Amino acid sequence: MATGALSKIFEELLNKDTLFKNREVLRSSHTPDYLPHREEQVNHLASILVSALRGDSPSNVLIYGKTGTGKTAVAKFVGKELEDMGEAKGLPLYVIYVNCEIVDTQYRLLAHLATYFGRDVPMTGWPTDRVYEEFREGLDSEFRIAIIILDEIDKLARRGDDVLYNLSRMNSNLKNSKVSIIGITNDLTFTDHLDPRVRSSLGEEELIFPPYNATQIEDILKQRAEEAFKEGVLDDTVIPLCSAYAAQEHGDARRALDLLRISAELAERRGDKRVTEEHVRMAQDKIEVDRVVEVVRTLPTQSKLVLASIVWLSGRMKSFTTGEIYRVYRQMCMYIGADVLTQRRVTDLISELDMLGIVNATVISKGRHGRTKEVSLSASIETIKLVLNEDYRLKELSGFRASTQTSLI
DNA sequence: CTTCCACGGGAACACTGGGGTG
DNA sequence: CACCCCAGTGTTCCCGTGGAAG
């Protein structure tokens, strides 16, 4: 039977020596029981939230810090401890974690919260105030203390901070329950374009998470590695190297953990018994390539066209301006019969590519010759070309040449 | 000091996919 | 069922503005 043969394959793979004891602890989503170098933040947050255990609503908190500085981990960790304490004391304490990168609109956030408290809200269709009412009634139906953690809160506030306004002053509309908000953001300027009233109530307390330095990241990696790996599979240099790489990336611990995990996975796949520096370097490349591939692949067609123009120009010169990109872009669109967007829109698309780390775009002033963005490719051109070619609509570009009237410069 | 180009914020619009109402 | 309401998204249109070359 074929299944017999197949199960044999799996069996062999399963019996193959693994370097891992527990791979999960290396995932950044894993919340460990102890967070090295974050004692101060944990204590601070706990001291703010402790009033929940006395039946009061704690102050709202804003947490700032770059990616991979442990904001989410600390918030989740303290939240869980708090919930456990609440349970032990028989308090109706609810800690609700919402990632605003996924739940990224007012409507969806309120619908999510309402659903949490057992209300049925359709995915779309209702006026927002009605969803808000639904949530309020659901929450207020009995005595409760709710702590809402809004991760990546900047992604939500981008348009309309109405929800935040409503949520932050919600306590005055509640008879039985109390609500507090913990906002997490990596955008230090986040509060700038926020309604002043929201700003003051949301930021009653503020916590700053500084980036980790290389030695701190080393501690984190050591702690996790102990749980994750079998004895002696790591070369001594592996953890310092991972830490050094991550420290360059503004002390991103998540990055370091990914790097360590992927290094080990690569080693394992090649059947090596130990993880070495070489694996780390391979992993570093792999992460970068995977990131670019993933980003480019999921780009909408118009962005791909803009990127294709940039790639085309990169083959000819080092850097170029928005105007040049737009001229090439327009011709490409005509060439394959796609809609041509306005230059205004294209500048936005370029900025998005910049934010995604695929291109570099800096605004410069060329004096007499006006202001423009100077753009250059910042990821591997080969990788991007390869992925762009996967798109059947862009395949037709293979015969593309810019017409002579595209006098570049 | 003038001049010039594109930046980037904001308003307005079209369109989509959903809901409620009579 | 027809019809209107709503949020969300991607886009266009309009326009004030930055800042170094000339």
Short mmCIF file of C-alpha atoms (C1' of nucleotides) in Angstrom, two decimals:
data_model
loop_
_atom_site.label_atom_id
_atom_site.label_comp_id
_atom_site.label_asym_id
_atom_site.label_seq_id
_atom_site.Cartn_x
_atom_site.Cartn_y
_atom_site.Cartn_z
CA MET A 1 0.00 0.00 0.00
CA ALA A 2 1.12 3.49 -0.77
CA THR A 3 0.17 4.63 2.68
CA GLY A 4 2.59 2.12 4.14
CA ALA A 5 5.43 3.55 2.13
CA LEU A 6 4.43 7.04 3.05
CA SER A 7 4.19 6.41 6.74
CA LYS A 8 7.64 4.92 6.51
CA ILE A 9 8.93 8.16 5.08
CA PHE A 10 7.42 10.11 7.93
CA GLU A 11 8.70 7.62 10.41
CA GLU A 12 12.23 8.05 9.17
CA LEU A 13 11.89 11.79 9.31
CA LEU A 14 10.47 11.61 12.79
CA ASN A 15 13.24 9.38 14.06
CA LYS A 16 15.87 11.61 12.61
CA ASP A 17 17.75 13.34 15.35
CA THR A 18 16.24 16.64 16.23
CA LEU A 19 18.18 19.44 17.82
CA PHE A 20 15.12 20.82 19.53
CA LYS A 21 13.68 19.98 22.85
CA ASN A 22 10.86 22.48 22.46
CA ARG A 23 10.74 24.60 19.37
CA GLU A 24 7.74 26.64 20.50
CA VAL A 25 9.61 28.70 23.09
CA LEU A 26 11.63 30.26 20.28
CA ARG A 27 8.58 31.70 18.63
CA SER A 28 8.06 35.35 19.40
CA SER A 29 4.39 34.66 20.14
CA HIS A 30 5.45 32.56 23.12
CA THR A 31 5.17 34.35 26.43
CA PRO A 32 7.81 33.07 28.85
CA ASP A 33 7.33 33.01 32.60
CA TYR A 34 10.21 35.35 33.12
CA LEU A 35 11.17 38.36 31.04
CA PRO A 36 14.85 39.25 31.44
CA HIS A 37 15.66 42.98 31.61
CA ARG A 38 12.04 43.96 31.81
CA GLU A 39 11.54 43.71 35.56
CA GLU A 40 11.17 47.45 35.82
CA GLN A 41 8.45 47.64 33.18
CA VAL A 42 6.64 44.63 34.59
CA ASN A 43 6.61 46.17 38.05
CA HIS A 44 5.53 49.55 36.79
CA LEU A 45 2.67 48.14 34.78
CA ALA A 46 1.63 45.90 37.64
CA SER A 47 1.62 48.83 40.05
CA ILE A 48 -0.74 50.69 37.74
CA LEU A 49 -3.06 47.76 37.18
CA VAL A 50 -3.20 46.60 40.77
CA SER A 51 -6.13 48.88 41.49
CA ALA A 52 -8.22 46.52 39.37
CA LEU A 53 -7.82 43.98 42.15
CA ARG A 54 -9.38 46.49 44.52
CA GLY A 55 -12.36 46.79 42.24
CA ASP A 56 -11.41 50.13 40.73
CA SER A 57 -10.62 50.89 37.14
CA PRO A 58 -6.89 51.41 36.65
CA SER A 59 -5.53 54.37 34.74
CA ASN A 60 -5.24 54.05 31.01
CA VAL A 61 -1.74 53.26 29.89
CA LEU A 62 0.24 53.94 26.75
CA ILE A 63 3.23 51.76 26.05
CA TYR A 64 5.87 52.92 23.62
CA GLY A 65 8.78 51.01 22.21
CA LYS A 66 10.26 49.74 18.98
CA THR A 67 9.42 46.32 17.59
CA GLY A 68 10.81 43.42 19.57
CA THR A 69 11.36 45.32 22.80
CA GLY A 70 8.95 43.16 24.73
CA LYS A 71 5.92 45.45 24.87
CA THR A 72 3.43 42.79 23.92
CA ALA A 73 5.11 40.15 26.03
CA VAL A 74 5.05 42.35 29.14
CA ALA A 75 1.45 43.43 28.61
CA LYS A 76 0.28 39.88 28.06
CA PHE A 77 2.31 38.59 30.95
CA VAL A 78 1.03 41.14 33.45
CA GLY A 79 -2.46 40.75 32.04
CA LYS A 80 -2.42 37.05 32.63
CA GLU A 81 -1.09 37.34 36.15
CA LEU A 82 -3.76 39.90 36.88
CA GLU A 83 -6.51 37.72 35.51
CA ASP A 84 -5.28 34.81 37.61
CA MET A 85 -5.23 36.97 40.72
CA GLY A 86 -8.70 38.21 39.92
CA GLU A 87 -9.95 34.70 39.62
CA ALA A 88 -8.37 33.75 42.91
CA LYS A 89 -10.07 36.66 44.59
CA GLY A 90 -13.37 36.02 42.85
CA LEU A 91 -13.33 39.27 40.93
CA PRO A 92 -14.93 39.44 37.46
CA LEU A 93 -11.75 40.64 35.81
CA TYR A 94 -11.42 40.49 32.06
CA VAL A 95 -8.24 41.16 30.14
CA ILE A 96 -8.95 41.41 26.45
CA TYR A 97 -6.09 41.42 24.01
CA VAL A 98 -6.75 42.90 20.59
CA ASN A 99 -4.20 43.22 17.84
CA CYS A 100 -5.19 46.30 15.90
CA GLU A 101 -3.14 45.28 12.93
CA ILE A 102 -5.76 42.61 12.32
CA VAL A 103 -8.78 44.27 13.91
CA ASP A 104 -7.94 47.54 12.22
CA THR A 105 -11.11 49.60 11.96
CA GLN A 106 -13.45 51.20 14.46
CA TYR A 107 -16.26 48.95 13.42
CA ARG A 108 -14.27 45.75 13.62
CA LEU A 109 -12.83 46.67 17.02
CA LEU A 110 -16.23 47.38 18.52
CA ALA A 111 -17.71 44.31 16.90
CA HIS A 112 -14.86 42.24 18.32
CA LEU A 113 -15.44 43.61 21.82
CA ALA A 114 -19.19 43.19 21.61
CA THR A 115 -18.77 39.60 20.49
CA TYR A 116 -16.44 39.00 23.41
CA PHE A 117 -19.28 39.88 25.76
CA GLY A 118 -21.67 37.57 24.00
CA ARG A 119 -23.42 39.96 21.68
CA ASP A 120 -24.16 39.03 18.09
CA VAL A 121 -22.93 41.66 15.70
CA PRO A 122 -22.72 41.16 11.94
CA MET A 123 -19.35 41.61 10.30
CA THR A 124 -20.56 44.74 8.58
CA GLY A 125 -23.69 46.69 7.87
CA TRP A 126 -24.67 48.37 11.13
CA PRO A 127 -24.02 51.97 12.04
CA THR A 128 -21.00 52.18 14.35
CA ASP A 129 -22.90 53.73 17.25
CA ARG A 130 -25.20 50.78 17.33
CA VAL A 131 -22.25 48.39 17.61
CA TYR A 132 -20.86 50.58 20.36
CA GLU A 133 -24.19 50.41 22.21
CA GLU A 134 -24.21 46.67 21.82
CA PHE A 135 -20.76 46.42 23.35
CA ARG A 136 -21.66 48.79 26.16
CA GLU A 137 -24.77 46.88 27.08
CA GLY A 138 -22.95 43.56 26.88
CA LEU A 139 -20.24 44.82 29.17
CA ASP A 140 -22.49 46.69 31.56
CA SER A 141 -25.02 43.92 32.05
CA GLU A 142 -23.29 43.06 35.32
CA PHE A 143 -20.34 44.19 37.40
CA ARG A 144 -17.13 43.69 35.48
CA ILE A 145 -13.68 45.17 35.26
CA ALA A 146 -12.39 45.05 31.73
CA ILE A 147 -8.88 45.84 30.65
CA ILE A 148 -8.54 46.17 26.94
CA ILE A 149 -5.08 45.79 25.48
CA LEU A 150 -4.88 47.45 22.09
CA ASP A 151 -1.71 46.27 20.42
CA GLU A 152 -0.43 48.32 17.49
CA ILE A 153 -2.95 50.97 18.39
CA ASP A 154 -1.50 53.36 15.82
CA LYS A 155 -2.77 51.14 13.04
CA LEU A 156 -6.26 51.79 14.31
CA ALA A 157 -6.14 55.48 15.00
CA ARG A 158 -4.83 56.26 11.54
CA ARG A 159 -8.32 57.18 10.45
CA GLY A 160 -10.90 58.42 12.89
CA ASP A 161 -9.99 58.35 16.54
CA ASP A 162 -13.67 58.32 17.39
CA VAL A 163 -13.49 54.84 18.86
CA LEU A 164 -10.61 55.77 21.07
CA TYR A 165 -12.49 58.82 22.19
CA ASN A 166 -15.55 56.78 23.01
CA LEU A 167 -13.63 54.00 24.70
CA SER A 168 -11.46 56.29 26.78
CA ARG A 169 -14.43 58.15 28.25
CA MET A 170 -16.64 55.13 28.39
CA ASN A 171 -16.56 54.82 32.17
CA SER A 172 -18.96 57.75 32.53
CA ASN A 173 -21.51 55.81 30.49
CA LEU A 174 -21.25 52.65 32.54
CA LYS A 175 -23.36 51.91 35.58
CA ASN A 176 -21.91 48.61 36.71
CA SER A 177 -18.65 48.01 34.94
CA LYS A 178 -15.31 49.69 34.51
CA VAL A 179 -13.00 49.83 31.57
CA SER A 180 -9.32 50.59 31.19
CA ILE A 181 -7.26 50.69 28.07
CA ILE A 182 -3.68 49.70 27.52
CA GLY A 183 -2.44 51.02 24.21
CA ILE A 184 0.72 49.63 22.67
CA THR A 185 2.52 51.40 19.87
CA ASN A 186 5.91 51.59 18.24
CA ASP A 187 5.19 55.01 16.82
CA LEU A 188 6.52 57.64 19.18
CA THR A 189 4.68 60.38 17.32
CA PHE A 190 1.43 58.48 17.62
CA THR A 191 -0.24 60.89 20.03
CA ASP A 192 0.66 63.95 17.96
CA HIS A 193 -2.21 63.67 15.56
CA LEU A 194 -4.65 62.56 18.19
CA ASP A 195 -7.51 64.58 19.52
CA PRO A 196 -6.13 66.37 22.63
CA ARG A 197 -8.93 64.99 24.79
CA VAL A 198 -8.17 61.45 23.71
CA ARG A 199 -4.48 62.04 24.17
CA SER A 200 -4.79 63.11 27.77
CA SER A 201 -7.17 60.36 28.84
CA LEU A 202 -5.38 57.63 26.95
CA GLY A 203 -1.95 58.61 28.15
CA GLU A 204 -2.68 58.96 31.84
CA GLU A 205 0.29 56.72 32.36
CA GLU A 206 3.12 56.18 29.93
CA LEU A 207 5.68 53.42 29.74
CA ILE A 208 8.74 53.53 27.54
CA PHE A 209 10.47 50.35 26.46
CA PRO A 210 14.07 51.05 25.46
CA PRO A 211 15.67 48.75 22.89
CA TYR A 212 17.74 45.88 24.20
CA ASN A 213 21.46 46.02 23.76
CA ALA A 214 23.49 43.07 22.53
CA THR A 215 24.27 41.64 25.96
CA GLN A 216 20.65 41.85 27.03
CA ILE A 217 19.55 40.03 23.90
CA GLU A 218 22.16 37.41 24.69
CA ASP A 219 20.55 36.85 28.08
CA ILE A 220 17.16 36.45 26.47
CA LEU A 221 18.47 34.00 23.93
CA LYS A 222 20.33 31.99 26.56
CA GLN A 223 17.24 31.70 28.66
CA ARG A 224 15.11 30.50 25.78
CA ALA A 225 17.79 28.32 24.26
CA GLU A 226 18.03 26.35 27.47
CA GLU A 227 14.42 25.33 27.13
CA ALA A 228 14.42 25.03 23.38
CA PHE A 229 17.49 22.96 22.58
CA LYS A 230 19.01 19.73 23.64
CA GLU A 231 22.25 19.87 25.52
CA GLY A 232 25.27 21.12 23.61
CA VAL A 233 23.89 21.55 20.14
CA LEU A 234 24.80 25.22 19.91
CA ASP A 235 28.30 26.40 19.12
CA ASP A 236 29.42 28.93 21.69
CA THR A 237 29.54 31.67 19.10
CA VAL A 238 25.99 31.20 17.85
CA ILE A 239 24.11 33.15 20.48
CA PRO A 240 26.51 36.12 20.52
CA LEU A 241 26.31 36.29 16.75
CA CYS A 242 22.52 36.23 16.69
CA SER A 243 22.50 38.93 19.33
CA ALA A 244 24.93 41.07 17.41
CA TYR A 245 22.83 40.88 14.27
CA ALA A 246 19.68 41.75 16.17
CA ALA A 247 21.34 44.56 18.08
CA GLN A 248 22.10 46.18 14.75
CA GLU A 249 18.38 46.08 14.07
CA HIS A 250 17.62 48.50 16.92
CA GLY A 251 17.71 45.72 19.50
CA ASP A 252 14.88 43.63 18.13
CA ALA A 253 14.57 40.53 20.30
CA ARG A 254 11.99 38.99 18.02
CA ARG A 255 14.47 39.17 15.21
CA ALA A 256 17.10 37.44 17.34
CA LEU A 257 14.75 34.63 18.27
CA ASP A 258 13.73 34.09 14.66
CA LEU A 259 17.35 34.06 13.65
CA LEU A 260 18.23 31.48 16.26
CA ARG A 261 15.29 29.28 15.42
CA ILE A 262 15.86 29.39 11.69
CA SER A 263 19.59 28.76 12.08
CA ALA A 264 18.79 25.62 13.99
CA GLU A 265 16.14 24.56 11.52
CA LEU A 266 18.59 24.94 8.68
CA ALA A 267 21.20 22.92 10.55
CA GLU A 268 18.66 20.24 11.29
CA ARG A 269 17.47 20.04 7.72
CA ARG A 270 21.01 19.56 6.50
CA GLY A 271 21.48 16.80 9.03
CA ASP A 272 24.16 18.65 10.97
CA LYS A 273 24.61 17.78 14.60
CA ARG A 274 25.52 21.25 15.78
CA VAL A 275 24.45 24.76 14.96
CA THR A 276 27.36 26.89 13.79
CA GLU A 277 28.08 30.45 12.78
CA GLU A 278 27.68 29.44 9.18
CA HIS A 279 24.08 28.43 9.81
CA VAL A 280 23.40 31.80 11.39
CA ARG A 281 24.72 33.62 8.37
CA MET A 282 22.65 31.43 6.07
CA ALA A 283 19.61 32.09 8.20
CA GLN A 284 20.22 35.81 8.10
CA ASP A 285 20.16 35.71 4.29
CA LYS A 286 17.16 33.44 4.22
CA ILE A 287 15.13 35.70 6.48
CA GLU A 288 15.84 38.71 4.31
CA VAL A 289 14.99 36.89 1.08
CA ASP A 290 11.84 35.38 2.53
CA ARG A 291 10.72 38.77 3.75
CA VAL A 292 11.19 40.39 0.37
CA VAL A 293 9.51 37.52 -1.44
CA GLU A 294 6.57 37.60 0.89
CA VAL A 295 6.13 41.36 0.71
CA VAL A 296 6.45 41.60 -3.06
CA ARG A 297 4.22 38.63 -3.71
CA THR A 298 1.34 40.10 -1.75
CA LEU A 299 1.61 43.54 -3.31
CA PRO A 300 -1.42 44.75 -5.27
CA THR A 301 -0.95 44.90 -9.02
CA GLN A 302 -0.55 48.65 -9.18
CA SER A 303 2.21 48.61 -6.58
CA LYS A 304 3.88 45.81 -8.48
CA LEU A 305 3.80 47.95 -11.59
CA VAL A 306 5.38 50.84 -9.73
CA LEU A 307 7.99 48.48 -8.35
CA ALA A 308 8.59 47.08 -11.82
CA SER A 309 9.28 50.59 -13.05
CA ILE A 310 11.75 51.09 -10.25
CA VAL A 311 13.43 47.79 -11.05
CA TRP A 312 13.60 48.77 -14.71
CA LEU A 313 15.21 52.07 -13.83
CA SER A 314 17.60 50.42 -11.39
CA GLY A 315 19.04 48.46 -14.28
CA ARG A 316 20.05 51.75 -15.83
CA MET A 317 20.97 54.08 -13.01
CA LYS A 318 21.50 54.10 -9.28
CA SER A 319 18.78 56.45 -8.13
CA PHE A 320 15.96 58.41 -9.72
CA THR A 321 13.05 60.70 -8.97
CA THR A 322 9.30 60.30 -8.77
CA GLY A 323 8.86 61.97 -12.14
CA GLU A 324 11.11 59.46 -13.86
CA ILE A 325 9.40 56.55 -12.19
CA TYR A 326 6.02 57.89 -13.17
CA ARG A 327 6.96 58.22 -16.82
CA VAL A 328 8.15 54.62 -16.99
CA TYR A 329 5.18 53.45 -14.97
CA ARG A 330 2.72 55.11 -17.31
CA GLN A 331 4.26 53.44 -20.32
CA MET A 332 4.23 50.08 -18.62
CA CYS A 333 0.55 50.44 -17.85
CA MET A 334 -0.25 51.28 -21.44
CA TYR A 335 1.93 48.42 -22.61
CA ILE A 336 -0.06 45.82 -20.73
CA GLY A 337 -3.35 47.68 -20.81
CA ALA A 338 -3.67 48.43 -17.10
CA ASP A 339 -5.30 51.50 -15.59
CA VAL A 340 -2.96 54.43 -15.17
CA LEU A 341 -3.10 55.99 -11.73
CA THR A 342 -2.35 59.62 -11.02
CA GLN A 343 1.06 60.75 -9.96
CA ARG A 344 -0.36 61.72 -6.59
CA ARG A 345 -1.35 58.15 -5.99
CA VAL A 346 1.94 56.80 -7.28
CA THR A 347 3.89 58.90 -4.77
CA ASP A 348 1.83 57.25 -2.07
CA LEU A 349 2.59 53.81 -3.48
CA ILE A 350 6.29 54.65 -3.52
CA SER A 351 6.08 55.73 0.10
CA GLU A 352 4.45 52.43 0.95
CA LEU A 353 7.25 50.53 -0.75
CA ASP A 354 9.65 52.62 1.27
CA MET A 355 7.90 51.71 4.48
CA LEU A 356 8.02 48.04 3.54
CA GLY A 357 11.77 48.32 3.15
CA ILE A 358 11.78 47.38 -0.51
CA VAL A 359 13.00 50.76 -1.71
CA ASN A 360 14.71 53.77 -0.20
CA ALA A 361 12.94 57.05 -0.73
CA THR A 362 14.19 60.33 0.63
CA VAL A 363 12.76 63.73 -0.09
CA ILE A 364 15.37 66.07 -1.41
CA SER A 365 15.23 69.54 -2.75
CA LYS A 366 16.92 70.20 -6.04
CA GLY A 367 16.63 73.90 -5.61
CA ARG A 368 15.56 75.47 -8.84
CA HIS A 369 14.48 72.08 -10.05
CA GLY A 370 11.98 71.62 -7.33
CA ARG A 371 11.39 69.06 -4.64
CA THR A 372 11.26 65.36 -5.28
CA LYS A 373 11.78 61.94 -3.81
CA GLU A 374 15.05 60.31 -4.58
CA VAL A 375 14.38 56.61 -4.88
CA SER A 376 16.64 53.60 -5.04
CA LEU A 377 16.10 49.90 -4.63
CA SER A 378 17.05 48.60 -1.21
CA ALA A 379 16.40 44.90 -1.63
CA SER A 380 17.98 42.37 -3.95
CA ILE A 381 16.97 43.18 -7.52
CA GLU A 382 17.21 39.53 -8.57
CA THR A 383 14.80 38.41 -5.89
CA ILE A 384 12.30 41.10 -6.76
CA LYS A 385 12.50 40.39 -10.48
CA LEU A 386 11.86 36.74 -9.83
CA VAL A 387 8.78 37.37 -7.74
CA LEU A 388 7.38 40.03 -10.02
CA ASN A 389 7.59 37.58 -12.88
CA GLU A 390 5.32 35.20 -11.02
CA ASP A 391 2.47 37.60 -11.71
CA TYR A 392 0.96 36.65 -15.04
CA ARG A 393 -0.09 40.22 -15.76
CA LEU A 394 3.46 41.41 -15.39
CA LYS A 395 4.92 38.62 -17.48
CA GLU A 396 3.85 40.54 -20.55
CA LEU A 397 6.32 43.22 -19.59
CA SER A 398 9.20 41.03 -20.73
CA GLY A 399 9.26 42.75 -24.10
CA PHE A 400 8.90 46.20 -22.62
CA ARG A 401 11.13 49.04 -23.68
CA ALA A 402 10.63 52.66 -22.85
CA SER A 403 9.78 54.71 -25.86
CA THR A 404 12.32 57.28 -26.97
CA GLN A 405 10.25 60.18 -25.79
CA THR A 406 11.03 59.03 -22.28
CA SER A 407 13.99 61.26 -22.17
CA LEU A 408 15.35 60.32 -18.82
CA ILE A 409 16.96 63.40 -17.32
"C1'" DC B 1 14.74 86.95 -3.47
"C1'" DT B 2 12.50 84.21 -6.84
"C1'" DT B 3 11.31 80.07 -8.84
"C1'" DC B 4 10.08 75.53 -9.59
"C1'" DC B 5 8.52 70.49 -8.89
"C1'" DA B 6 6.68 67.33 -6.55
"C1'" DC B 7 5.40 66.39 -1.60
"C1'" DG B 8 1.75 65.34 1.18
"C1'" DG B 9 -2.62 66.72 3.73
"C1'" DG B 10 -7.48 66.87 3.09
"C1'" DA B 11 -11.95 66.67 0.78
"C1'" DA B 12 -14.72 64.35 -2.26
"C1'" DC B 13 -16.05 60.52 -4.90
"C1'" DA B 14 -17.12 55.79 -6.59
"C1'" DC B 15 -17.74 51.32 -5.44
"C1'" DT B 16 -18.39 47.16 -2.59
"C1'" DG B 17 -20.60 44.26 0.50
"C1'" DG B 18 -23.24 44.12 4.15
"C1'" DG B 19 -27.77 45.40 7.08
"C1'" DG B 20 -32.55 47.12 8.22
"C1'" DT B 21 -37.33 48.46 6.77
"C1'" DG B 22 -41.87 48.55 4.57
"C1'" DC C 1 -38.59 42.32 -2.99
"C1'" DA C 2 -36.87 47.11 -3.65
"C1'" DC C 3 -34.69 50.62 -1.50
"C1'" DC C 4 -31.93 53.21 1.38
"C1'" DC C 5 -28.31 53.33 5.14
"C1'" DC C 6 -23.65 52.42 6.63
"C1'" DA C 7 -18.40 51.51 6.99
"C1'" DG C 8 -14.48 50.77 4.56
"C1'" DT C 9 -11.27 51.11 0.69
"C1'" DG C 10 -8.93 52.94 -3.12
"C1'" DT C 11 -8.79 56.57 -5.81
"C1'" DT C 12 -8.83 61.54 -7.87
"C1'" DC C 13 -8.77 66.51 -7.30
"C1'" DC C 14 -7.20 70.59 -5.19
"C1'" DC C 15 -3.77 73.17 -3.10
"C1'" DG C 16 -0.50 75.15 0.20
"C1'" DT C 17 4.36 74.44 0.92
"C1'" DG C 18 9.65 73.37 1.45
"C1'" DG C 19 14.06 74.74 0.25
"C1'" DA C 20 18.22 75.06 -2.51
"C1'" DA C 21 19.70 76.54 -7.30
"C1'" DG C 22 19.93 80.36 -9.85
#
